[in-house]
Coordinates of C-alpha atoms in Angstrom, one line a residue:
Chain A
M809 CA -0.3 0.1 0.2
N810 CA 2.6 2.4 1.4
M811 CA 4.7 1.5 -2.1
M812 CA 1.8 2.1 -5.0
A813 CA 1.2 5.9 -2.5
L814 CA 4.9 6.7 -3.6
S815 CA 4.9 6.0 -6.8
N816 CA 2.0 7.9 -7.3
D817 CA 4.5 10.2 -5.9
F818 CA 7.0 9.9 -8.5
S819 CA 4.3 10.5 -11.2
E820 CA 3.4 13.4 -10.3
S821 CA 7.4 14.3 -9.1
E822 CA 9.0 16.7 -11.7
Q823 CA 10.2 15.3 -14.9
T824 CA 13.3 14.1 -16.3
L825 CA 16.0 17.5 -17.1
N826 CA 16.0 18.1 -20.7
L827 CA 18.8 19.2 -22.4
N828 CA 16.2 21.7 -24.4
E829 CA 15.4 23.7 -21.4
L830 CA 19.2 24.6 -20.8
C831 CA 19.8 24.7 -24.3
V832 CA 17.0 26.4 -26.5
Q833 CA 15.6 29.6 -24.5
H834 CA 13.9 30.0 -27.3
P835 CA 12.8 27.7 -29.5
T836 CA 10.9 29.4 -32.2
A837 CA 13.9 30.8 -32.8
T838 CA 16.2 28.8 -32.6
Y839 CA 18.5 26.4 -34.9
F840 CA 20.7 24.0 -35.4
V841 CA 24.1 24.2 -37.4
R842 CA 27.1 21.6 -37.8
A843 CA 30.3 23.3 -37.4
S844 CA 33.3 22.3 -40.4
G845 CA 36.7 23.6 -40.2
D846 CA 38.8 24.8 -37.2
S847 CA 38.5 28.6 -37.9
M848 CA 37.2 28.7 -34.4
I849 CA 39.1 26.2 -31.8
D850 CA 40.2 28.3 -29.2
A851 CA 36.3 29.2 -29.1
G852 CA 36.3 25.4 -28.3
I853 CA 33.9 24.6 -31.2
H854 CA 35.8 21.6 -33.5
C855 CA 35.2 20.4 -36.6
D856 CA 31.6 18.7 -36.9
D857 CA 30.5 19.7 -33.7
V858 CA 26.6 20.6 -33.5
L859 CA 25.5 24.9 -32.7
V860 CA 22.8 26.4 -31.2
V861 CA 21.7 29.1 -33.3
D862 CA 19.6 31.6 -31.6
R863 CA 18.2 34.6 -33.6
S864 CA 16.2 36.2 -31.0
I865 CA 19.9 37.4 -29.7
T866 CA 20.5 40.7 -31.5
A867 CA 24.5 40.2 -32.1
R868 CA 26.5 42.1 -29.9
D869 CA 30.5 43.1 -30.3
G870 CA 32.3 40.0 -29.5
D871 CA 29.1 37.6 -29.9
I872 CA 30.4 34.2 -32.2
V873 CA 27.7 34.2 -35.1
V874 CA 26.8 32.7 -37.4
A875 CA 26.5 34.7 -40.5
N876 CA 26.0 35.0 -44.0
L877 CA 29.0 36.7 -45.8
D878 CA 28.2 37.0 -49.4
H879 CA 26.1 33.9 -50.3
S880 CA 27.7 31.7 -47.6
F881 CA 27.0 30.4 -43.9
T882 CA 30.2 31.3 -42.4
V883 CA 31.0 30.8 -38.2
K884 CA 32.9 33.8 -36.6
K885 CA 33.8 36.5 -34.0
L886 CA 32.0 39.7 -34.4
E887 CA 33.7 42.6 -34.1
L888 CA 31.5 45.9 -34.3
S889 CA 33.9 48.7 -33.6
P890 CA 35.8 50.4 -35.4
T891 CA 35.2 48.3 -38.3
I892 CA 32.4 45.5 -39.0
R893 CA 34.9 42.4 -39.0
L894 CA 33.8 38.6 -38.6
L895 CA 37.4 37.3 -36.6
P896 CA 38.5 33.7 -36.9
M897 CA 39.3 31.9 -33.2
N898 CA 42.7 29.4 -34.1
K899 CA 45.9 31.4 -32.9
A900 CA 47.9 28.2 -34.0
D901 CA 46.7 28.6 -38.0
S902 CA 48.0 32.1 -39.6
D903 CA 45.8 30.9 -42.8
H904 CA 42.7 32.3 -41.1
Q905 CA 42.2 36.0 -41.2
P906 CA 39.9 38.5 -40.5
Q907 CA 37.3 39.1 -42.5
E908 CA 36.5 43.0 -43.2
I909 CA 32.7 43.1 -44.2
D910 CA 32.9 46.5 -46.7
Q911 CA 29.6 48.3 -48.8
E912 CA 30.1 45.7 -51.7
S913 CA 30.1 43.1 -49.8
V914 CA 26.9 40.9 -48.5
F915 CA 26.2 40.0 -44.9
D916 CA 23.8 39.6 -42.3
V917 CA 23.9 37.5 -38.7
F918 CA 21.8 34.3 -39.3
G919 CA 22.4 34.0 -35.4
V920 CA 24.3 34.2 -32.2
V921 CA 25.1 31.5 -31.3
T922 CA 24.9 30.0 -27.8
F923 CA 25.9 26.7 -27.1
V924 CA 28.3 24.5 -28.5
V925 CA 27.4 20.4 -28.7
H926 CA 30.4 18.4 -28.8
A927 CA 31.1 14.7 -28.8
I928 CA 34.0 13.6 -26.7
R929 CA 34.3 9.8 -27.7
Chain B
M108 CA -10.5 45.0 -34.5
F109 CA -8.6 42.3 -36.1
A110 CA -5.1 41.7 -38.4
H111 CA -4.5 39.7 -41.0
V112 CA -1.2 38.1 -41.2
Y113 CA 0.1 36.0 -44.2
C114 CA 3.3 35.1 -45.4
P115 CA 4.1 35.6 -49.0
D116 CA 5.7 32.1 -51.2
L117 CA 6.3 30.7 -47.2
L118 CA 7.7 28.1 -49.8
I119 CA 10.4 30.0 -51.5
Q120 CA 11.1 32.0 -48.6
C121 CA 11.8 28.8 -46.5
E122 CA 14.8 27.2 -49.7
H123 CA 15.7 31.2 -49.3
L124 CA 16.6 31.3 -45.5
F125 CA 18.7 28.3 -45.3
R126 CA 19.9 29.0 -49.8
P127 CA 20.4 32.9 -49.4
E128 CA 22.7 32.6 -53.1
L129 CA 19.1 31.5 -54.7
K130 CA 17.5 34.5 -53.4
S131 CA 19.1 36.5 -56.7
Q132 CA 17.9 33.6 -58.7
P133 CA 14.4 32.4 -60.4
L134 CA 13.5 29.3 -58.2
I135 CA 10.6 27.3 -58.5
V136 CA 8.8 25.1 -56.2
Y137 CA 7.6 21.4 -58.2
E138 CA 6.5 18.0 -58.6
S139 CA 5.8 16.1 -61.0
I140 CA 4.0 12.9 -60.9
T141 CA 3.5 9.9 -63.5
H142 CA 0.5 9.4 -64.5
Q143 CA -0.4 7.2 -66.9
G144 CA 2.2 7.1 -68.7
S145 CA 2.3 10.6 -68.9
E146 CA 4.3 13.1 -66.6
L147 CA 2.0 15.7 -65.1
I148 CA 3.9 18.9 -63.0
K149 CA 2.2 21.2 -60.7
L150 CA 4.2 24.1 -59.4
L151 CA 3.8 24.5 -55.9
A152 CA 5.8 27.6 -55.1
C153 CA 8.0 30.4 -57.3
S154 CA 9.4 33.2 -56.7
P155 CA 9.0 37.0 -57.8
Q156 CA 11.9 36.4 -60.6
A157 CA 10.5 33.2 -61.7
R158 CA 7.2 35.2 -61.9
E159 CA 9.3 37.3 -64.6
L160 CA 10.2 34.4 -66.5
G161 CA 6.1 34.1 -67.4
F162 CA 5.6 31.1 -64.3
K163 CA 2.8 31.6 -62.1
M164 CA 0.9 29.5 -59.8
G165 CA -2.3 27.6 -62.2
L166 CA -0.2 26.4 -65.1
G167 CA -1.7 23.9 -66.5
S168 CA 1.0 20.7 -66.9
E169 CA 1.9 20.7 -70.5
Q170 CA 2.6 24.7 -70.5
L171 CA 5.2 23.8 -67.4
G172 CA 6.6 21.6 -69.1
Q173 CA 7.7 24.3 -71.5
L174 CA 8.7 27.0 -69.3
I175 CA 11.0 24.8 -67.7
K176 CA 12.5 23.8 -70.6
Q177 CA 13.0 26.8 -72.1
H178 CA 14.4 28.5 -69.5
S179 CA 17.3 25.9 -68.2
S180 CA 18.4 25.0 -71.5
T181 CA 19.0 28.6 -72.6
Q182 CA 22.2 30.1 -71.4
E183 CA 20.7 33.1 -69.6
S184 CA 22.7 34.8 -66.1
Q185 CA 20.1 34.2 -64.3
T186 CA 19.1 30.3 -64.2
L187 CA 16.1 28.6 -63.7
V188 CA 16.7 26.9 -60.1
K189 CA 14.1 23.7 -59.5
C190 CA 13.3 21.9 -56.2
L191 CA 11.1 19.7 -55.1
P192 CA 9.2 20.6 -52.2
N193 CA 11.1 20.2 -49.2
R194 CA 7.9 19.4 -46.9
E195 CA 9.5 18.9 -43.5
L196 CA 11.1 22.7 -43.8
Y197 CA 7.9 24.1 -45.0
A198 CA 6.1 22.0 -41.5
D199 CA 9.1 23.3 -39.6
L200 CA 9.1 27.0 -40.4
S201 CA 5.0 27.1 -40.4
K202 CA 5.1 25.7 -37.2
R203 CA 7.9 28.0 -35.7
L204 CA 5.4 30.8 -37.4
F205 CA 2.7 29.8 -35.5
S206 CA 4.2 29.2 -32.6
S207 CA 6.0 33.0 -32.5
L208 CA 2.9 34.3 -32.9
E209 CA 0.5 32.9 -30.2
M210 CA 4.2 34.3 -28.3
L211 CA 3.4 38.0 -29.7
A212 CA -0.2 38.6 -30.4
P213 CA -3.5 38.1 -28.0
S214 CA -5.5 35.9 -30.2
V215 CA -4.9 33.7 -32.8
T216 CA -7.0 32.3 -35.4
P217 CA -5.0 30.4 -37.9
V218 CA -6.8 29.8 -41.7
A219 CA -4.1 28.0 -43.7
G220 CA -0.1 27.1 -43.1
D221 CA 1.3 30.6 -43.6
E222 CA -1.9 32.5 -42.7
A223 CA -3.5 34.0 -39.5
Y224 CA -6.1 35.8 -38.0
L225 CA -5.3 37.7 -35.4
D226 CA -7.7 39.4 -32.8
L227 CA -7.2 42.5 -31.8
T228 CA -9.5 43.5 -29.3
N229 CA -7.9 43.2 -26.1
L230 CA -5.5 45.0 -27.5
K231 CA -7.3 48.3 -27.7
R232 CA -10.2 49.3 -28.3
L233 CA -10.8 51.7 -31.7
T234 CA -13.6 52.9 -33.3
H235 CA -13.8 53.2 -36.8
S236 CA -15.4 56.5 -37.2
S237 CA -13.3 59.4 -37.4
Q238 CA -16.0 62.0 -37.0
K239 CA -15.4 62.7 -33.3
V240 CA -14.7 66.4 -32.3
K241 CA -11.0 66.7 -32.2
G242 CA -9.5 67.5 -29.3
S243 CA -11.8 65.4 -27.2
P244 CA -10.7 62.5 -24.9
E245 CA -11.9 59.6 -27.3
D246 CA -10.3 61.7 -30.0
L247 CA -7.0 61.2 -28.4
D248 CA -8.0 58.0 -27.5
L249 CA -8.3 57.7 -31.2
E250 CA -4.7 58.8 -31.2
T251 CA -3.4 56.9 -28.7
G252 CA -4.8 53.6 -29.6
K253 CA -3.4 53.9 -33.2
Q254 CA 0.2 54.8 -32.2
Q255 CA -0.4 51.6 -30.6
L256 CA -1.5 49.3 -33.1
Q257 CA 1.3 50.7 -35.4
D258 CA 3.9 50.5 -32.6
F259 CA 2.1 46.4 -32.2
T260 CA 2.2 45.4 -36.0
Y261 CA 6.2 46.8 -36.9
E262 CA 7.1 44.7 -33.6
L263 CA 4.9 41.8 -34.8
R264 CA 6.8 41.9 -38.8
N265 CA 10.0 42.7 -36.8
S266 CA 10.1 39.9 -34.3
I267 CA 9.3 37.3 -36.9
E268 CA 11.3 38.6 -39.4
Q269 CA 14.6 38.8 -37.0
W270 CA 13.6 34.9 -34.9
L271 CA 12.3 33.0 -37.8
G272 CA 13.6 34.9 -41.1
L273 CA 10.5 35.1 -42.7
E274 CA 9.3 38.3 -43.6
I275 CA 5.6 38.7 -43.1
L276 CA 2.5 41.1 -44.1
I277 CA 0.0 42.0 -42.0
G278 CA -3.6 44.3 -42.8
V279 CA -5.3 45.5 -39.6
G280 CA -9.2 47.0 -40.0
A281 CA -12.5 46.6 -38.0
T282 CA -13.6 42.7 -39.5
K283 CA -11.4 40.2 -40.4
T284 CA -12.8 41.2 -44.4
L285 CA -11.2 44.3 -44.1
A286 CA -7.9 42.9 -42.4
Y287 CA -7.9 40.7 -45.3
L288 CA -8.2 43.7 -47.9
G289 CA -5.2 45.4 -45.6
C290 CA -3.1 42.4 -46.4
M291 CA -3.5 42.5 -49.9
A292 CA -2.8 45.3 -50.5
A293 CA 0.3 45.3 -48.1
E294 CA 1.2 42.7 -50.7
H295 CA 0.8 45.1 -53.8
D296 CA 2.1 47.9 -52.1
C297 CA 5.7 45.6 -51.7
N298 CA 5.5 44.2 -55.3
H299 CA 5.2 47.8 -56.6
R300 CA 7.5 49.6 -54.6
P301 CA 11.2 49.4 -54.3
I302 CA 13.5 49.4 -51.6
N303 CA 14.0 52.3 -50.4
P304 CA 17.8 52.5 -51.5
S305 CA 18.8 55.7 -49.8
Y306 CA 18.7 54.0 -46.6
G307 CA 19.3 50.6 -47.5
K308 CA 16.8 49.0 -45.2
R309 CA 12.8 48.6 -46.1
D310 CA 10.9 51.2 -44.8
E311 CA 9.2 51.3 -42.1
H312 CA 5.8 50.6 -44.0
R313 CA 6.6 48.0 -45.7
G314 CA 4.3 45.2 -45.5
I315 CA 1.9 46.6 -43.1
T316 CA -1.8 48.6 -44.1
I317 CA -3.6 49.4 -41.1
L318 CA -7.2 50.6 -41.9
T319 CA -8.5 52.0 -39.3
D320 CA -8.6 55.2 -41.1
S321 CA -12.2 56.3 -42.7
E322 CA -11.0 58.3 -45.6
F323 CA -7.6 56.1 -46.0
S324 CA -9.8 52.7 -46.1
Q325 CA -11.5 53.9 -48.6
S326 CA -9.0 54.5 -51.0
V327 CA -7.5 50.8 -51.0
L328 CA -11.4 49.2 -51.1
A329 CA -12.0 51.6 -54.4
K330 CA -9.3 50.1 -55.8
F331 CA -9.8 46.3 -55.4
S332 CA -12.2 45.2 -57.5
T333 CA -14.6 42.5 -56.3
S334 CA -13.1 39.7 -58.2
R335 CA -10.3 40.1 -55.9
I336 CA -12.4 39.2 -52.6
R337 CA -11.9 35.7 -51.9
G338 CA -15.7 34.6 -51.2
I339 CA -16.9 35.7 -54.1
G340 CA -17.1 33.2 -57.2
S341 CA -17.7 34.1 -60.9
K342 CA -21.6 33.7 -61.0
T343 CA -21.4 36.3 -57.7
L344 CA -19.5 38.1 -59.7
N345 CA -22.2 38.7 -62.6
K346 CA -24.9 40.0 -60.3
L347 CA -23.0 42.1 -58.1
S348 CA -22.0 43.7 -62.0
T349 CA -25.8 43.5 -62.6
L350 CA -26.0 45.4 -59.4
G351 CA -23.4 48.2 -60.5
I352 CA -20.9 46.7 -57.9
H353 CA -17.3 46.6 -59.5
N354 CA -15.1 47.2 -56.0
A355 CA -15.3 46.3 -52.8
L356 CA -15.8 50.5 -51.6
E357 CA -19.1 50.1 -53.7
L358 CA -20.4 46.6 -52.2
S359 CA -19.1 48.3 -48.8
Q360 CA -21.8 51.1 -49.3
A361 CA -24.3 48.7 -51.2
S362 CA -27.6 47.9 -49.0
S363 CA -26.9 44.8 -47.4
Q364 CA -30.3 44.2 -47.2
Q365 CA -30.3 44.6 -51.5
I366 CA -27.4 42.5 -51.6
G367 CA -28.8 39.3 -49.5
K368 CA -31.5 39.2 -51.5
R369 CA -29.6 39.2 -54.6
C370 CA -26.6 37.3 -53.9
S371 CA -26.1 35.0 -51.4
V372 CA -26.1 35.5 -47.6
L373 CA -22.4 35.4 -47.0
V374 CA -22.3 37.8 -50.1
E375 CA -24.2 39.9 -47.6
H376 CA -22.2 38.6 -44.4
L377 CA -18.9 40.1 -46.9
A378 CA -20.6 43.7 -47.5
I379 CA -21.2 44.1 -44.1
E380 CA -17.9 43.4 -43.0
L381 CA -17.4 45.7 -45.6
A382 CA -18.4 48.8 -44.0
G383 CA -16.6 47.9 -40.7
L384 CA -19.5 46.3 -39.2
T385 CA -19.3 43.3 -37.2
S386 CA -21.4 40.9 -39.1
Q387 CA -24.3 39.7 -36.6
L388 CA -25.8 37.2 -39.1
T389 CA -26.3 34.2 -37.3
S390 CA -28.2 32.2 -40.6
E391 CA -27.3 28.3 -40.9
R392 CA -25.6 29.1 -44.1
V393 CA -23.5 32.0 -42.5
V394 CA -22.0 30.1 -40.4
E395 CA -21.9 27.0 -42.2
N396 CA -19.7 29.0 -44.7
Q397 CA -17.6 30.5 -41.8
F398 CA -14.6 28.7 -41.8
D399 CA -13.9 27.5 -37.8
S400 CA -10.4 27.0 -37.6
K401 CA -9.8 25.5 -34.2
Q402 CA -10.3 22.5 -35.6
L403 CA -9.1 23.0 -38.7
R404 CA -5.9 24.0 -37.1
T405 CA -6.1 20.5 -35.4
S406 CA -7.0 18.5 -38.7
Q407 CA -4.8 19.7 -40.8
T408 CA -0.8 18.6 -40.3
L409 CA 0.3 21.7 -42.1
S410 CA 2.5 20.5 -44.9
D411 CA -1.5 19.2 -46.0
A412 CA -1.8 23.2 -44.8
A413 CA 0.6 24.5 -47.3
K414 CA -0.1 22.1 -50.2
T415 CA -4.2 22.5 -49.9
K416 CA -3.2 26.9 -49.8
R417 CA -1.1 26.1 -53.2
A418 CA -4.2 24.1 -54.9
D419 CA -6.9 27.1 -54.3
K420 CA -4.2 29.8 -55.5
L421 CA -4.7 27.8 -58.5
M422 CA -8.4 29.2 -59.3
G423 CA -7.8 32.2 -57.1
Y424 CA -10.4 30.7 -54.1
E425 CA -9.6 30.0 -50.6
I426 CA -10.9 26.6 -49.4
Q427 CA -11.1 27.5 -45.5
E428 CA -13.4 30.3 -46.0
S429 CA -16.0 29.4 -48.2
L430 CA -15.0 26.9 -50.7
A431 CA -14.5 23.7 -48.5
N432 CA -17.8 23.5 -46.5
Y433 CA -16.6 23.2 -43.2
A434 CA -19.5 22.4 -41.5
K435 CA -19.5 21.7 -37.6
A436 CA -22.7 20.2 -36.3
H437 CA -23.0 20.0 -32.4
L438 CA -24.3 16.6 -32.1
K439 CA -25.0 15.5 -28.0
A440 CA -24.7 11.7 -28.4
H441 CA -24.4 10.1 -25.7
T442 CA -24.3 6.0 -25.8
K443 CA -26.8 6.2 -22.9
G444 CA -30.3 4.4 -24.5
H445 CA -29.4 4.3 -27.8
G446 CA -28.2 1.4 -30.1
K447 CA -24.6 2.1 -31.7
N448 CA -25.8 2.1 -34.7
S449 CA -28.5 4.5 -34.1
I450 CA -25.2 7.3 -32.9
A451 CA -23.6 5.8 -36.0
N452 CA -26.3 6.4 -38.8
S453 CA -27.2 9.5 -37.0
L454 CA -23.6 11.1 -37.3
L455 CA -23.6 9.9 -40.6
R456 CA -26.9 11.6 -41.8
V457 CA -25.0 15.1 -40.2
V458 CA -22.1 14.1 -42.3
V459 CA -24.5 13.3 -45.6
A460 CA -26.2 16.8 -45.1
M461 CA -23.3 18.2 -44.9
L462 CA -21.5 17.0 -48.0
L463 CA -24.3 17.8 -49.8
N464 CA -24.0 21.4 -49.3
A465 CA -20.8 21.1 -50.0
H466 CA -21.7 19.7 -53.3
K467 CA -23.0 21.8 -54.1
E468 CA -20.7 24.7 -53.8
L469 CA -18.2 22.2 -55.7
I470 CA -21.1 22.4 -58.9
E471 CA -21.6 25.6 -58.3
R472 CA -17.9 26.9 -59.0
Q473 CA -17.3 23.6 -61.1
L474 CA -14.8 22.7 -59.3
I475 CA -13.4 18.4 -58.0
C476 CA -11.9 17.6 -55.0
H477 CA -8.5 15.4 -54.4
E478 CA -8.9 14.2 -50.8
I479 CA -11.9 14.4 -48.3
E480 CA -11.7 14.4 -44.9
I481 CA -14.0 14.1 -42.4
I482 CA -13.2 15.0 -38.8
L483 CA -14.7 14.0 -35.8
E484 CA -14.1 15.7 -32.3
R485 CA -14.6 13.6 -28.8
T486 CA -14.0 13.2 -25.3
D487 CA -12.9 11.0 -23.4
M488 CA -14.2 9.6 -20.3
H489 CA -10.8 8.0 -19.2
A490 CA -8.7 11.3 -19.4
Q491 CA -11.2 13.2 -17.5
G492 CA -13.0 14.6 -20.4
E493 CA -9.9 15.8 -22.0
I494 CA -11.2 16.7 -26.0
F495 CA -9.5 14.9 -28.6
V496 CA -9.9 15.4 -32.1
D497 CA -9.7 12.3 -35.3
N498 CA -9.1 13.4 -38.1
K499 CA -8.8 10.6 -41.8
S500 CA -8.9 11.2 -45.1
I501 CA -8.5 10.0 -48.4
S502 CA -6.7 11.5 -51.3
L503 CA -7.7 10.3 -54.4
A504 CA -5.6 9.8 -57.7
E505 CA -8.5 11.0 -60.6
P506 CA -10.0 13.8 -58.7
I507 CA -14.3 12.9 -58.5
E508 CA -17.1 15.6 -58.7
S509 CA -20.0 13.7 -58.8
L510 CA -21.7 13.1 -55.4
G511 CA -22.8 9.1 -55.1
P512 CA -18.6 7.8 -54.7
I513 CA -17.9 11.1 -52.8
K514 CA -21.0 9.6 -50.3
T515 CA -19.8 6.5 -50.6
L516 CA -15.8 7.3 -50.0
C517 CA -17.4 9.5 -47.0
R518 CA -19.1 6.8 -45.5
Q519 CA -15.8 4.1 -45.3
I520 CA -14.1 6.4 -43.9
F521 CA -16.5 7.5 -41.1
E522 CA -17.1 3.6 -40.6
N523 CA -13.5 3.5 -40.4
M524 CA -13.6 6.1 -37.3
F525 CA -16.3 5.2 -35.4
R526 CA -16.2 4.1 -32.3
D527 CA -18.7 3.2 -29.7
K528 CA -19.4 4.2 -26.0
T529 CA -17.4 7.4 -27.3
H530 CA -19.0 11.3 -26.7
Y531 CA -18.8 12.8 -29.4
H532 CA -19.3 16.7 -29.4
S533 CA -18.6 17.4 -34.0
I534 CA -18.5 16.5 -36.7
G535 CA -16.8 17.9 -39.5
L536 CA -16.5 17.6 -43.1
T537 CA -14.0 18.5 -45.8
L538 CA -13.3 18.8 -49.3
K539 CA -9.7 19.4 -49.4
C540 CA -7.6 20.0 -53.0
L541 CA -9.5 21.2 -54.9
D542 CA -9.2 21.5 -59.3
Q543 CA -11.2 23.6 -61.8
Y544 CA -12.9 20.5 -63.3
K545 CA -12.4 21.8 -66.9
A546 CA -8.6 21.6 -66.4
K547 CA -8.8 18.4 -65.9
Q548 CA -11.5 17.1 -68.3
V549 CA -10.0 14.3 -70.9
S550 CA -9.4 12.6 -67.8
L551 CA -12.5 12.9 -66.2
F552 CA -14.2 12.3 -68.5
E553 CA -13.3 8.8 -68.3
E554 CA -13.6 8.1 -64.8
A555 CA -17.3 10.0 -65.3
M556 CA -18.0 7.0 -67.7
E557 CA -16.4 4.1 -64.8
T558 CA -18.3 6.3 -61.8
E559 CA -21.8 5.4 -64.3
K560 CA -20.6 2.1 -64.4
L561 CA -20.4 1.4 -60.7
L562 CA -23.2 3.0 -59.8
H563 CA -25.2 1.1 -61.7
L564 CA -23.7 -1.3 -59.9
D565 CA -24.7 0.2 -56.7
K566 CA -28.3 -0.1 -57.5
N567 CA -28.1 -4.1 -58.6
D568 CA -26.8 -4.0 -54.9
Q569 CA -23.2 -5.3 -56.0
S570 CA -21.6 -2.7 -53.6
F571 CA -18.8 -5.5 -52.6
K572 CA -17.5 -4.5 -56.2
L573 CA -17.5 -0.7 -55.8
I574 CA -15.2 -1.1 -52.0
Q575 CA -13.3 -2.6 -54.3
R576 CA -12.5 0.3 -56.8
Y577 CA -12.7 2.0 -53.9
C578 CA -9.8 0.4 -53.0
E579 CA -7.6 0.5 -55.6
L580 CA -7.6 4.6 -55.8
H581 CA -7.1 4.8 -52.1
D582 CA -4.0 2.1 -53.1
M583 CA -3.4 4.7 -56.1
S584 CA -3.2 7.8 -54.1
K585 CA -0.9 6.1 -51.4
Q586 CA 1.6 6.1 -54.2
R587 CA 1.2 9.5 -55.7
K588 CA 2.3 10.7 -51.8
S589 CA 5.9 8.0 -52.1
P590 CA 9.1 9.5 -53.7
H591 CA 8.7 10.4 -57.1
K592 CA 10.9 8.3 -59.1
Q593 CA 12.8 11.2 -60.4
S594 CA 16.6 11.8 -60.5
G595 CA 18.7 14.5 -60.2
L596 CA 16.4 16.6 -59.1
P597 CA 17.6 18.6 -56.1
K598 CA 15.6 18.5 -53.1
S599 CA 16.6 21.3 -50.3
P600 CA 18.5 19.0 -47.7
S601 CA 15.9 18.9 -44.2
Y602 CA 17.7 21.6 -42.1
T603 CA 16.2 21.2 -39.3
S604 CA 14.8 18.0 -39.1
Q605 CA 17.2 15.1 -39.5
W606 CA 20.9 15.1 -37.9
H607 CA 22.6 14.5 -40.6
E608 CA 21.7 17.2 -43.2
L609 CA 22.0 20.3 -40.9
L610 CA 23.9 23.0 -42.2
R611 CA 27.2 23.5 -42.1
V612 CA 29.3 26.3 -41.5
N613 CA 33.0 27.2 -41.8

């Protein structure tokens, strides 16, 4: 009898933690994308990691953003001043250079990266 | 006060969101079905650039084939991009659109996968007349109300654009019909006003039309020919023109009683709504013709909604509002004291009655239907009175317009769904994916012949064969939905529903 009462308690207790609650604040405005390459390795973004991108957040200086630059999507650190630039975060590899956003480039921020899902095995 | 929100070219916008490089190219979304050895092409969406090339909704399969060939082979600077429908993506974004609207707006009534009405009554009470004495408290109230309405719509449009990456159009008016016209005016405005180059950004009015000012709304209404109002078909159009009514303004100013006498109650209802007064007509016909959103939302899968929407645009009609006779009959079918059959029979009688109505409409507008759906709303006794909605639909490989076969099909669907000892609230019937009768004249002729035969069989009480025939139909419709055998035609990746197809970023 006691066990019955207890099991009722079980079913009424809070649900199991859901990772979505932690990582997805705005479900309607959140998209997942997958990173490729190692240009953002210093930010903890490795190749094949899944990025949680929130479009409802307005990007600020220093945010890591997914942006559409000249019709291709890229993940970089956004610098707003003095000029708008997209900064790679990989000190070890000098191949990755900051990209200036000038008047002619087609540029818009797709969304702000809020979480990185990285598999370690 | 209502707002009508519409997401123009939803399918195209969805494709552009993850493939922005396509924005500058003409893009079409289409599917093709191999039917009796020949390929039938159906256009689901086309971008504005594709429209410039001559693509438009409602083109026949042959014309489409020619256009596609013509623009694929030539060495043009802008090559035509063709893609197959990515229904998962469209359904996901459509779901996001509605959940966002629900977060941002007070009361949302979905109409289709890409449009909805918002009830703004609680947002601010706004009066329609502008004849108030200036400086009076009411006048001030009106001004702040207007401002509030403007702020709300701008905020809504900007949020949806930022959150989802979709552009929406908003029309606001005292009634749903006015809001809808406002939305269409906004669309017209967007298509004909170039993006302001000096700012490099869209001006803030773009995509929004608010019809609260009576002078302004009159000028907008005057530009609308009656043929563009949803719910008005060719016959009504003729009747109205004999009354000297050619645009929405004239309809709104006409005596609604006179309209009611000469045309249907629905048109009378429209006239009253256009005048900015909420129609109080409660006659059965209007109630039946009125689309019940709550039900539709639950019954319609979103990909279906998108499909239906496209099919409707084919004829320039709107299925939900006026065509599909989405009747709702409240029935208290308590199981106590009744046998199973009597409940089933009484429900079935309702279905048939609704069908007769819908069918009349179908014939009147010279349409045929590809899909039949029945919706049953029930209370589950075991789940503390929670309301459940069951729906079942059959899509037909061959469209049907004659009543007999539809009736039989309906009965079959219904019998399949009906459960004993269940409390049913309401029942609905939708004829979906409507198409113009004339467009399929040839194949329909064959079908008509067969139907005749079938009816003949039915009379001789050989109903078994009838059932068999429809099983066949049903199976064929399944084939229609299965992936097509056309390789080499790209479908965009399932960006939002498959982990291995996520957008790659460098």
